[in-house]
Amino acid sequence: MSDFRKKCISYERVVGTFAAIPHPVAIEVTAATGLDFLCIDAEHSQIDRELIENLVRASDAHHIPALVRVPSHASEWIASALDAGAAGVLVPRVSTSAQAKAAVMATRYPPIGERGVGPGRASAYGYRIPDYLKAANESLVLAIQIETAEGLANVEEIAAVEGVDIIFIGPGDLSVSIDAMGPAGAEKLNAAITTITNAAREAGKAVGIFRPSADDVGKWAEAGISFFMLASDTMFLGASLAAGVAAARNA
């Protein structure tokens, strides 16, 4: 089992960020900051399948695990990301146990799943297929994202699916789906996050969440969340530059 997956499923606190800038330089800069992992965002960015491999390669150069948030449940996307050498995948908008099971099938090799064997980068382009097959099921991280009212309603069944490592909460889409946007909806959203967290931990799953800043990480860690996706490279770039400009103008 990889050290990263061990940390995740043993509820150690890990902190990463979304990587949305489609260039290896941005990955290398991000990977050098001391975070535990990064997640290449192929859902909400202009990062395509061909580029994913080079971005994973850039992260590997700094020995930082790179997950890939795939754009859909499609098994082809999951296989492509893993064949490129990703440390795991984050599958968005999982709202039923059937969708969670399909993610497991696409991520794990037989006898657990149905992932196909291919000569990609992860297996040294075919030269180390036996070694990769032996390690992959125990090493790869599967995180599934609950971010809809339907997913909230089905959280206990979703969390019970074997083969899922992390139940990841997407507060943005979840707040829209359950009509809990903005300050007026904060209490309702927080209650939903707590419900998901409790159900996941009861099922023995680690829990992750996106946070735009570190301001309330301690609060959610106390609630049982251990996998934190902190903002994104674009958010940090914009915030840092805006702060620098403001400081320069006021100096």
PDB file of N, CA and C in Angstrom, residues 121-219:
ATOM      1  N   ARG A 121       1.886   4.701 -18.982  1.00  0.00           N
ATOM      2  CA  ARG A 121       3.020   5.189 -18.202  1.00  0.00           C
ATOM      3  C   ARG A 121       3.085   4.527 -16.828  1.00  0.00           C
ATOM      4  N   ALA A 122       1.936   4.282 -16.212  1.00  0.00           N
ATOM      5  CA  ALA A 122       1.908   3.716 -14.860  1.00  0.00           C
ATOM      6  C   ALA A 122       2.595   2.364 -14.792  1.00  0.00           C
ATOM      7  N   SER A 123       2.527   1.610 -15.871  1.00  0.00           N
ATOM      8  CA  SER A 123       3.161   0.284 -15.906  1.00  0.00           C
ATOM      9  C   SER A 123       4.442   0.294 -16.720  1.00  0.00           C
ATOM     10  N   ALA A 124       5.105   1.469 -16.788  1.00  0.00           N
ATOM     11  CA  ALA A 124       6.353   1.608 -17.553  1.00  0.00           C
ATOM     12  C   ALA A 124       6.135   1.216 -19.007  1.00  0.00           C
ATOM     13  N   TYR A 125       4.973   1.642 -19.526  1.00  0.00           N
ATOM     14  CA  TYR A 125       4.634   1.401 -20.936  1.00  0.00           C
ATOM     15  C   TYR A 125       4.636  -0.079 -21.300  1.00  0.00           C
ATOM     16  N   GLY A 126       4.228  -0.878 -20.314  1.00  0.00           N
ATOM     17  CA  GLY A 126       4.067  -2.312 -20.550  1.00  0.00           C
ATOM     18  C   GLY A 126       5.188  -3.167 -20.021  1.00  0.00           C
ATOM     19  N   TYR A 127       6.317  -2.572 -19.681  1.00  0.00           N
ATOM     20  CA  TYR A 127       7.472  -3.355 -19.246  1.00  0.00           C
ATOM     21  C   TYR A 127       7.337  -3.861 -17.804  1.00  0.00           C
ATOM     22  N   ARG A 128       6.452  -3.239 -17.023  1.00  0.00           N
ATOM     23  CA  ARG A 128       6.293  -3.647 -15.621  1.00  0.00           C
ATOM     24  C   ARG A 128       4.833  -3.919 -15.285  1.00  0.00           C
ATOM     25  N   ILE A 129       4.102  -4.437 -16.225  1.00  0.00           N
ATOM     26  CA  ILE A 129       2.685  -4.711 -15.985  1.00  0.00           C
ATOM     27  C   ILE A 129       2.469  -5.644 -14.788  1.00  0.00           C
ATOM     28  N   PRO A 130       3.187  -6.752 -14.647  1.00  0.00           N
ATOM     29  CA  PRO A 130       2.945  -7.622 -13.479  1.00  0.00           C
ATOM     30  C   PRO A 130       3.156  -6.898 -12.146  1.00  0.00           C
ATOM     31  N   ASP A 131       4.216  -6.097 -12.058  1.00  0.00           N
ATOM     32  CA  ASP A 131       4.486  -5.370 -10.819  1.00  0.00           C
ATOM     33  C   ASP A 131       3.381  -4.358 -10.530  1.00  0.00           C
ATOM     34  N   TYR A 132       2.947  -3.658 -11.574  1.00  0.00           N
ATOM     35  CA  TYR A 132       1.892  -2.652 -11.390  1.00  0.00           C
ATOM     36  C   TYR A 132       0.576  -3.315 -10.984  1.00  0.00           C
ATOM     37  N   LEU A 133       0.229  -4.419 -11.630  1.00  0.00           N
ATOM     38  CA  LEU A 133      -1.011  -5.117 -11.289  1.00  0.00           C
ATOM     39  C   LEU A 133      -1.000  -5.589  -9.843  1.00  0.00           C
ATOM     40  N   LYS A 134       0.160  -6.006  -9.374  1.00  0.00           N
ATOM     41  CA  LYS A 134       0.280  -6.509  -8.013  1.00  0.00           C
ATOM     42  C   LYS A 134       0.035  -5.415  -6.978  1.00  0.00           C
ATOM     43  N   ALA A 135       0.426  -4.176  -7.316  1.00  0.00           N
ATOM     44  CA  ALA A 135       0.382  -3.088  -6.337  1.00  0.00           C
ATOM     45  C   ALA A 135      -0.816  -2.151  -6.489  1.00  0.00           C
ATOM     46  N   ALA A 136      -1.397  -2.069  -7.680  1.00  0.00           N
ATOM     47  CA  ALA A 136      -2.350  -0.994  -7.976  1.00  0.00           C
ATOM     48  C   ALA A 136      -3.564  -0.978  -7.058  1.00  0.00           C
ATOM     49  N   ASN A 137      -4.204  -2.108  -6.838  1.00  0.00           N
ATOM     50  CA  ASN A 137      -5.426  -2.110  -6.032  1.00  0.00           C
ATOM     51  C   ASN A 137      -5.186  -1.635  -4.608  1.00  0.00           C
ATOM     52  N   GLU A 138      -3.988  -1.893  -4.099  1.00  0.00           N
ATOM     53  CA  GLU A 138      -3.672  -1.479  -2.729  1.00  0.00           C
ATOM     54  C   GLU A 138      -3.090  -0.071  -2.652  1.00  0.00           C
ATOM     55  N   SER A 139      -2.654   0.463  -3.783  1.00  0.00           N
ATOM     56  CA  SER A 139      -1.944   1.744  -3.769  1.00  0.00           C
ATOM     57  C   SER A 139      -2.785   2.931  -4.225  1.00  0.00           C
ATOM     58  N   LEU A 140      -3.719   2.697  -5.136  1.00  0.00           N
ATOM     59  CA  LEU A 140      -4.468   3.810  -5.722  1.00  0.00           C
ATOM     60  C   LEU A 140      -5.583   4.291  -4.801  1.00  0.00           C
ATOM     61  N   VAL A 141      -5.765   5.582  -4.771  1.00  0.00           N
ATOM     62  CA  VAL A 141      -6.784   6.221  -3.932  1.00  0.00           C
ATOM     63  C   VAL A 141      -8.025   6.506  -4.768  1.00  0.00           C
ATOM     64  N   LEU A 142      -9.175   6.100  -4.260  1.00  0.00           N
ATOM     65  CA  LEU A 142     -10.446   6.423  -4.901  1.00  0.00           C
ATOM     66  C   LEU A 142     -11.257   7.319  -3.973  1.00  0.00           C
ATOM     67  N   ALA A 143     -11.457   8.539  -4.426  1.00  0.00           N
ATOM     68  CA  ALA A 143     -12.307   9.490  -3.705  1.00  0.00           C
ATOM     69  C   ALA A 143     -13.533   9.775  -4.568  1.00  0.00           C
ATOM     70  N   ILE A 144     -14.700   9.772  -3.959  1.00  0.00           N
ATOM     71  CA  ILE A 144     -15.917  10.096  -4.689  1.00  0.00           C
ATOM     72  C   ILE A 144     -16.554  11.327  -4.054  1.00  0.00           C
ATOM     73  N   GLN A 145     -17.123  12.156  -4.900  1.00  0.00           N
ATOM     74  CA  GLN A 145     -17.582  13.470  -4.456  1.00  0.00           C
ATOM     75  C   GLN A 145     -19.100  13.496  -4.307  1.00  0.00           C
ATOM     76  N   ILE A 146     -19.562  13.813  -3.110  1.00  0.00           N
ATOM     77  CA  ILE A 146     -20.987  14.006  -2.857  1.00  0.00           C
ATOM     78  C   ILE A 146     -21.259  15.499  -2.869  1.00  0.00           C
ATOM     79  N   GLU A 147     -22.120  15.920  -3.792  1.00  0.00           N
ATOM     80  CA  GLU A 147     -22.352  17.351  -3.964  1.00  0.00           C
ATOM     81  C   GLU A 147     -23.753  17.663  -4.492  1.00  0.00           C
ATOM     82  N   THR A 148     -24.683  16.725  -4.270  1.00  0.00           N
ATOM     83  CA  THR A 148     -26.061  16.933  -4.703  1.00  0.00           C
ATOM     84  C   THR A 148     -27.021  16.543  -3.593  1.00  0.00           C
ATOM     85  N   ALA A 149     -28.257  17.033  -3.713  1.00  0.00           N
ATOM     86  CA  ALA A 149     -29.289  16.663  -2.743  1.00  0.00           C
ATOM     87  C   ALA A 149     -29.542  15.163  -2.779  1.00  0.00           C
ATOM     88  N   GLU A 150     -29.479  14.583  -3.971  1.00  0.00           N
ATOM     89  CA  GLU A 150     -29.676  13.138  -4.097  1.00  0.00           C
ATOM     90  C   GLU A 150     -28.547  12.383  -3.401  1.00  0.00           C
ATOM     91  N   GLY A 151     -27.326  12.844  -3.572  1.00  0.00           N
ATOM     92  CA  GLY A 151     -26.210  12.214  -2.895  1.00  0.00           C
ATOM     93  C   GLY A 151     -26.318  12.309  -1.385  1.00  0.00           C
ATOM     94  N   LEU A 152     -26.773  13.447  -0.897  1.00  0.00           N
ATOM     95  CA  LEU A 152     -26.985  13.626   0.540  1.00  0.00           C
ATOM     96  C   LEU A 152     -28.018  12.638   1.052  1.00  0.00           C
ATOM     97  N   ALA A 153     -29.102  12.482   0.307  1.00  0.00           N
ATOM     98  CA  ALA A 153     -30.158  11.565   0.717  1.00  0.00           C
ATOM     99  C   ALA A 153     -29.686  10.115   0.720  1.00  0.00           C
ATOM    100  N   ASN A 154     -28.733   9.800  -0.162  1.00  0.00           N
ATOM    101  CA  ASN A 154     -28.257   8.415  -0.304  1.00  0.00           C
ATOM    102  C   ASN A 154     -26.912   8.170   0.359  1.00  0.00           C
ATOM    103  N   VAL A 155     -26.491   9.077   1.228  1.00  0.00           N
ATOM    104  CA  VAL A 155     -25.113   9.034   1.714  1.00  0.00           C
ATOM    105  C   VAL A 155     -24.779   7.739   2.451  1.00  0.00           C
ATOM    106  N   GLU A 156     -25.694   7.189   3.201  1.00  0.00           N
ATOM    107  CA  GLU A 156     -25.380   5.965   3.941  1.00  0.00           C
ATOM    108  C   GLU A 156     -25.112   4.799   2.994  1.00  0.00           C
ATOM    109  N   GLU A 157     -25.922   4.688   1.929  1.00  0.00           N
ATOM    110  CA  GLU A 157     -25.712   3.619   0.951  1.00  0.00           C
ATOM    111  C   GLU A 157     -24.417   3.835   0.167  1.00  0.00           C
ATOM    112  N   ILE A 158     -24.124   5.096  -0.168  1.00  0.00           N
ATOM    113  CA  ILE A 158     -22.894   5.405  -0.894  1.00  0.00           C
ATOM    114  C   ILE A 158     -21.671   5.082  -0.036  1.00  0.00           C
ATOM    115  N   ALA A 159     -21.717   5.499   1.213  1.00  0.00           N
ATOM    116  CA  ALA A 159     -20.575   5.301   2.110  1.00  0.00           C
ATOM    117  C   ALA A 159     -20.309   3.826   2.392  1.00  0.00           C
ATOM    118  N   ALA A 160     -21.318   2.986   2.228  1.00  0.00           N
ATOM    119  CA  ALA A 160     -21.166   1.556   2.514  1.00  0.00           C
ATOM    120  C   ALA A 160     -20.488   0.798   1.378  1.00  0.00           C
ATOM    121  N   VAL A 161     -20.269   1.446   0.242  1.00  0.00           N
ATOM    122  CA  VAL A 161     -19.691   0.752  -0.919  1.00  0.00           C
ATOM    123  C   VAL A 161     -18.224   0.413  -0.661  1.00  0.00           C
ATOM    124  N   GLU A 162     -17.886  -0.858  -0.780  1.00  0.00           N
ATOM    125  CA  GLU A 162     -16.511  -1.307  -0.582  1.00  0.00           C
ATOM    126  C   GLU A 162     -15.642  -0.859  -1.762  1.00  0.00           C
ATOM    127  N   GLY A 163     -14.422  -0.462  -1.446  1.00  0.00           N
ATOM    128  CA  GLY A 163     -13.494  -0.036  -2.482  1.00  0.00           C
ATOM    129  C   GLY A 163     -13.341   1.460  -2.583  1.00  0.00           C
ATOM    130  N   VAL A 164     -14.248   2.204  -1.952  1.00  0.00           N
ATOM    131  CA  VAL A 164     -14.140   3.662  -1.888  1.00  0.00           C
ATOM    132  C   VAL A 164     -13.284   4.019  -0.676  1.00  0.00           C
ATOM    133  N   ASP A 165     -12.322   4.904  -0.870  1.00  0.00           N
ATOM    134  CA  ASP A 165     -11.444   5.302   0.227  1.00  0.00           C
ATOM    135  C   ASP A 165     -11.897   6.578   0.920  1.00  0.00           C
ATOM    136  N   ILE A 166     -12.348   7.555   0.132  1.00  0.00           N
ATOM    137  CA  ILE A 166     -12.653   8.887   0.670  1.00  0.00           C
ATOM    138  C   ILE A 166     -13.997   9.355   0.144  1.00  0.00           C
ATOM    139  N   ILE A 167     -14.827   9.838   1.049  1.00  0.00           N
ATOM    140  CA  ILE A 167     -16.052  10.541   0.681  1.00  0.00           C
ATOM    141  C   ILE A 167     -15.711  12.028   0.715  1.00  0.00           C
ATOM    142  N   PHE A 168     -15.719  12.644  -0.448  1.00  0.00           N
ATOM    143  CA  PHE A 168     -15.305  14.041  -0.569  1.00  0.00           C
ATOM    144  C   PHE A 168     -16.530  14.931  -0.733  1.00  0.00           C
ATOM    145  N   ILE A 169     -16.599  15.970   0.072  1.00  0.00           N
ATOM    146  CA  ILE A 169     -17.753  16.873   0.071  1.00  0.00           C
ATOM    147  C   ILE A 169     -17.440  18.103  -0.766  1.00  0.00           C
ATOM    148  N   GLY A 170     -18.319  18.390  -1.719  1.00  0.00           N
ATOM    149  CA  GLY A 170     -18.208  19.595  -2.529  1.00  0.00           C
ATOM    150  C   GLY A 170     -19.221  20.619  -2.066  1.00  0.00           C
ATOM    151  N   PRO A 171     -18.851  21.514  -1.162  1.00  0.00           N
ATOM    152  CA  PRO A 171     -19.835  22.430  -0.564  1.00  0.00           C
ATOM    153  C   PRO A 171     -20.486  23.379  -1.563  1.00  0.00           C
ATOM    154  N   GLY A 172     -19.765  23.762  -2.619  1.00  0.00           N
ATOM    155  CA  GLY A 172     -20.320  24.718  -3.565  1.00  0.00           C
ATOM    156  C   GLY A 172     -21.550  24.180  -4.274  1.00  0.00           C
ATOM    157  N   ASP A 173     -21.376  23.085  -4.997  1.00  0.00           N
ATOM    158  CA  ASP A 173     -22.508  22.483  -5.700  1.00  0.00           C
ATOM    159  C   ASP A 173     -23.565  21.980  -4.723  1.00  0.00           C
ATOM    160  N   LEU A 174     -23.127  21.461  -3.579  1.00  0.00           N
ATOM    161  CA  LEU A 174     -24.085  20.972  -2.591  1.00  0.00           C
ATOM    162  C   LEU A 174     -24.985  22.104  -2.108  1.00  0.00           C
ATOM    163  N   SER A 175     -24.394  23.270  -1.868  1.00  0.00           N
ATOM    164  CA  SER A 175     -25.202  24.402  -1.392  1.00  0.00           C
ATOM    165  C   SER A 175     -26.236  24.815  -2.425  1.00  0.00           C
ATOM    166  N   VAL A 176     -25.886  24.744  -3.693  1.00  0.00           N
ATOM    167  CA  VAL A 176     -26.849  25.073  -4.751  1.00  0.00           C
ATOM    168  C   VAL A 176     -27.946  24.023  -4.808  1.00  0.00           C
ATOM    169  N   SER A 177     -27.547  22.747  -4.721  1.00  0.00           N
ATOM    170  CA  SER A 177     -28.494  21.649  -4.872  1.00  0.00           C
ATOM    171  C   SER A 177     -29.519  21.588  -3.743  1.00  0.00           C
ATOM    172  N   ILE A 178     -29.114  21.960  -2.525  1.00  0.00           N
ATOM    173  CA  ILE A 178     -30.043  21.884  -1.382  1.00  0.00           C
ATOM    174  C   ILE A 178     -30.583  23.254  -0.993  1.00  0.00           C
ATOM    175  N   ASP A 179     -30.358  24.254  -1.855  1.00  0.00           N
ATOM    176  CA  ASP A 179     -30.849  25.613  -1.613  1.00  0.00           C
ATOM    177  C   ASP A 179     -30.319  26.163  -0.288  1.00  0.00           C
ATOM    178  N   ALA A 180     -28.985  26.165  -0.181  1.00  0.00           N
ATOM    179  CA  ALA A 180     -28.346  26.642   1.050  1.00  0.00           C
ATOM    180  C   ALA A 180     -27.177  27.555   0.724  1.00  0.00           C
ATOM    181  N   MET A 181     -27.366  28.432  -0.241  1.00  0.00           N
ATOM    182  CA  MET A 181     -26.287  29.324  -0.650  1.00  0.00           C
ATOM    183  C   MET A 181     -26.179  30.535   0.271  1.00  0.00           C
ATOM    184  N   GLY A 182     -24.953  31.036   0.400  1.00  0.00           N
ATOM    185  CA  GLY A 182     -24.717  32.291   1.107  1.00  0.00           C
ATOM    186  C   GLY A 182     -24.895  32.192   2.609  1.00  0.00           C
ATOM    187  N   PRO A 183     -24.727  33.312   3.294  1.00  0.00           N
ATOM    188  CA  PRO A 183     -24.847  33.338   4.762  1.00  0.00           C
ATOM    189  C   PRO A 183     -26.173  32.791   5.265  1.00  0.00           C
ATOM    190  N   ALA A 184     -27.250  33.052   4.540  1.00  0.00           N
ATOM    191  CA  ALA A 184     -28.567  32.595   4.981  1.00  0.00           C
ATOM    192  C   ALA A 184     -28.672  31.074   4.988  1.00  0.00           C
ATOM    193  N   GLY A 185     -27.895  30.429   4.146  1.00  0.00           N
ATOM    194  CA  GLY A 185     -27.961  28.973   4.066  1.00  0.00           C
ATOM    195  C   GLY A 185     -26.855  28.258   4.810  1.00  0.00           C
ATOM    196  N   ALA A 186     -26.028  29.004   5.536  1.00  0.00           N
ATOM    197  CA  ALA A 186     -24.850  28.408   6.175  1.00  0.00           C
ATOM    198  C   ALA A 186     -25.209  27.305   7.165  1.00  0.00           C
ATOM    199  N   GLU A 187     -26.216  27.531   7.967  1.00  0.00           N
ATOM    200  CA  GLU A 187     -26.588  26.535   8.972  1.00  0.00           C
ATOM    201  C   GLU A 187     -27.070  25.249   8.307  1.00  0.00           C
ATOM    202  N   LYS A 188     -27.869  25.391   7.250  1.00  0.00           N
ATOM    203  CA  LYS A 188     -28.375  24.220   6.540  1.00  0.00           C
ATOM    204  C   LYS A 188     -27.236  23.466   5.854  1.00  0.00           C
ATOM    205  N   LEU A 189     -26.309  24.198   5.251  1.00  0.00           N
ATOM    206  CA  LEU A 189     -25.171  23.577   4.586  1.00  0.00           C
ATOM    207  C   LEU A 189     -24.273  22.861   5.587  1.00  0.00           C
ATOM    208  N   ASN A 190     -23.990  23.511   6.703  1.00  0.00           N
ATOM    209  CA  ASN A 190     -23.148  22.893   7.729  1.00  0.00           C
ATOM    210  C   ASN A 190     -23.780  21.610   8.273  1.00  0.00           C
ATOM    211  N   ALA A 191     -25.101  21.621   8.405  1.00  0.00           N
ATOM    212  CA  ALA A 191     -25.796  20.416   8.872  1.00  0.00           C
ATOM    213  C   ALA A 191     -25.646  19.288   7.853  1.00  0.00           C
ATOM    214  N   ALA A 192     -25.717  19.623   6.568  1.00  0.00           N
ATOM    215  CA  ALA A 192     -25.556  18.614   5.522  1.00  0.00           C
ATOM    216  C   ALA A 192     -24.136  18.052   5.522  1.00  0.00           C
ATOM    217  N   ILE A 193     -23.152  18.928   5.691  1.00  0.00           N
ATOM    218  CA  ILE A 193     -21.754  18.479   5.746  1.00  0.00           C
ATOM    219  C   ILE A 193     -21.556  17.537   6.931  1.00  0.00           C
ATOM    220  N   THR A 194     -22.148  17.881   8.054  1.00  0.00           N
ATOM    221  CA  THR A 194     -22.039  17.039   9.250  1.00  0.00           C
ATOM    222  C   THR A 194     -22.703  15.688   9.037  1.00  0.00           C
ATOM    223  N   THR A 195     -23.856  15.684   8.374  1.00  0.00           N
ATOM    224  CA  THR A 195     -24.552  14.427   8.089  1.00  0.00           C
ATOM    225  C   THR A 195     -23.692  13.514   7.218  1.00  0.00           C
ATOM    226  N   ILE A 196     -23.083  14.073   6.176  1.00  0.00           N
ATOM    227  CA  ILE A 196     -22.224  13.287   5.286  1.00  0.00           C
ATOM    228  C   ILE A 196     -21.006  12.767   6.043  1.00  0.00           C
ATOM    229  N   THR A 197     -20.403  13.639   6.838  1.00  0.00           N
ATOM    230  CA  THR A 197     -19.213  13.262   7.600  1.00  0.00           C
ATOM    231  C   THR A 197     -19.512  12.120   8.555  1.00  0.00           C
ATOM    232  N   ASN A 198     -20.591  12.232   9.297  1.00  0.00           N
ATOM    233  CA  ASN A 198     -20.934  11.201  10.279  1.00  0.00           C
ATOM    234  C   ASN A 198     -21.232   9.867   9.605  1.00  0.00           C
ATOM    235  N   ALA A 199     -21.956   9.917   8.479  1.00  0.00           N
ATOM    236  CA  ALA A 199     -22.290   8.671   7.773  1.00  0.00           C
ATOM    237  C   ALA A 199     -21.034   8.009   7.224  1.00  0.00           C
ATOM    238  N   ALA A 200     -20.132   8.815   6.675  1.00  0.00           N
ATOM    239  CA  ALA A 200     -18.908   8.263   6.108  1.00  0.00           C
ATOM    240  C   ALA A 200     -18.013   7.661   7.180  1.00  0.00           C
ATOM    241  N   ARG A 201     -17.825   8.373   8.265  1.00  0.00           N
ATOM    242  CA  ARG A 201     -16.971   7.855   9.333  1.00  0.00           C
ATOM    243  C   ARG A 201     -17.587   6.607   9.972  1.00  0.00           C
ATOM    244  N   GLU A 202     -18.912   6.571  10.087  1.00  0.00           N
ATOM    245  CA  GLU A 202     -19.581   5.384  10.628  1.00  0.00           C
ATOM    246  C   GLU A 202     -19.316   4.170   9.749  1.00  0.00           C
ATOM    247  N   ALA A 203     -19.165   4.411   8.434  1.00  0.00           N
ATOM    248  CA  ALA A 203     -18.892   3.327   7.496  1.00  0.00           C
ATOM    249  C   ALA A 203     -17.400   3.036   7.361  1.00  0.00           C
ATOM    250  N   GLY A 204     -16.574   3.741   8.125  1.00  0.00           N
ATOM    251  CA  GLY A 204     -15.137   3.496   8.092  1.00  0.00           C
ATOM    252  C   GLY A 204     -14.407   4.182   6.958  1.00  0.00           C
ATOM    253  N   LYS A 205     -15.041   5.204   6.371  1.00  0.00           N
ATOM    254  CA  LYS A 205     -14.431   5.928   5.261  1.00  0.00           C
ATOM    255  C   LYS A 205     -13.825   7.239   5.755  1.00  0.00           C
ATOM    256  N   ALA A 206     -12.719   7.635   5.135  1.00  0.00           N
ATOM    257  CA  ALA A 206     -12.169   8.965   5.385  1.00  0.00           C
ATOM    258  C   ALA A 206     -13.060   9.996   4.713  1.00  0.00           C
ATOM    259  N   VAL A 207     -13.020  11.218   5.220  1.00  0.00           N
ATOM    260  CA  VAL A 207     -13.867  12.288   4.692  1.00  0.00           C
ATOM    261  C   VAL A 207     -12.988  13.448   4.249  1.00  0.00           C
ATOM    262  N   GLY A 208     -13.297  13.974   3.072  1.00  0.00           N
ATOM    263  CA  GLY A 208     -12.594  15.130   2.547  1.00  0.00           C
ATOM    264  C   GLY A 208     -13.548  16.264   2.254  1.00  0.00           C
ATOM    265  N   ILE A 209     -12.986  17.450   2.099  1.00  0.00           N
ATOM    266  CA  ILE A 209     -13.817  18.618   1.812  1.00  0.00           C
ATOM    267  C   ILE A 209     -12.973  19.685   1.115  1.00  0.00           C
ATOM    268  N   PHE A 210     -13.626  20.452   0.281  1.00  0.00           N
ATOM    269  CA  PHE A 210     -12.991  21.630  -0.311  1.00  0.00           C
ATOM    270  C   PHE A 210     -13.210  22.817   0.605  1.00  0.00           C
ATOM    271  N   ARG A 211     -12.136  23.580   0.848  1.00  0.00           N
ATOM    272  CA  ARG A 211     -12.255  24.825   1.603  1.00  0.00           C
ATOM    273  C   ARG A 211     -11.521  25.911   0.829  1.00  0.00           C
ATOM    274  N   PRO A 212     -12.127  27.084   0.679  1.00  0.00           N
ATOM    275  CA  PRO A 212     -11.468  28.173  -0.047  1.00  0.00           C
ATOM    276  C   PRO A 212     -10.297  28.783   0.713  1.00  0.00           C
ATOM    277  N   SER A 213     -10.262  28.573   2.024  1.00  0.00           N
ATOM    278  CA  SER A 213      -9.147  29.043   2.840  1.00  0.00           C
ATOM    279  C   SER A 213      -8.991  28.105   4.019  1.00  0.00           C
ATOM    280  N   ALA A 214      -7.941  28.314   4.802  1.00  0.00           N
ATOM    281  CA  ALA A 214      -7.678  27.448   5.953  1.00  0.00           C
ATOM    282  C   ALA A 214      -8.382  27.919   7.219  1.00  0.00           C
ATOM    283  N   ASP A 215      -9.220  28.935   7.111  1.00  0.00           N
ATOM    284  CA  ASP A 215      -9.804  29.565   8.295  1.00  0.00           C
ATOM    285  C   ASP A 215     -10.578  28.594   9.180  1.00  0.00           C
ATOM    286  N   ASP A 216     -11.307  27.653   8.584  1.00  0.00           N
ATOM    287  CA  ASP A 216     -12.127  26.749   9.405  1.00  0.00           C
ATOM    288  C   ASP A 216     -11.699  25.284   9.290  1.00  0.00           C
ATOM    289  N   VAL A 217     -10.474  25.054   8.857  1.00  0.00           N
ATOM    290  CA  VAL A 217      -9.980  23.683   8.762  1.00  0.00           C
ATOM    291  C   VAL A 217      -9.986  23.005  10.131  1.00  0.00           C
ATOM    292  N   GLY A 218      -9.578  23.718  11.165  1.00  0.00           N
ATOM    293  CA  GLY A 218      -9.569  23.150  12.502  1.00  0.00           C
ATOM    294  C   GLY A 218     -10.944  22.722  12.959  1.00  0.00           C
ATOM    295  N   LYS A 219     -11.935  23.525  12.654  1.00  0.00           N
ATOM    296  CA  LYS A 219     -13.326  23.203  13.019  1.00  0.00           C
ATOM    297  C   LYS A 219     -13.775  21.908  12.366  1.00  0.00           C
TER     298      LYS A 219
END
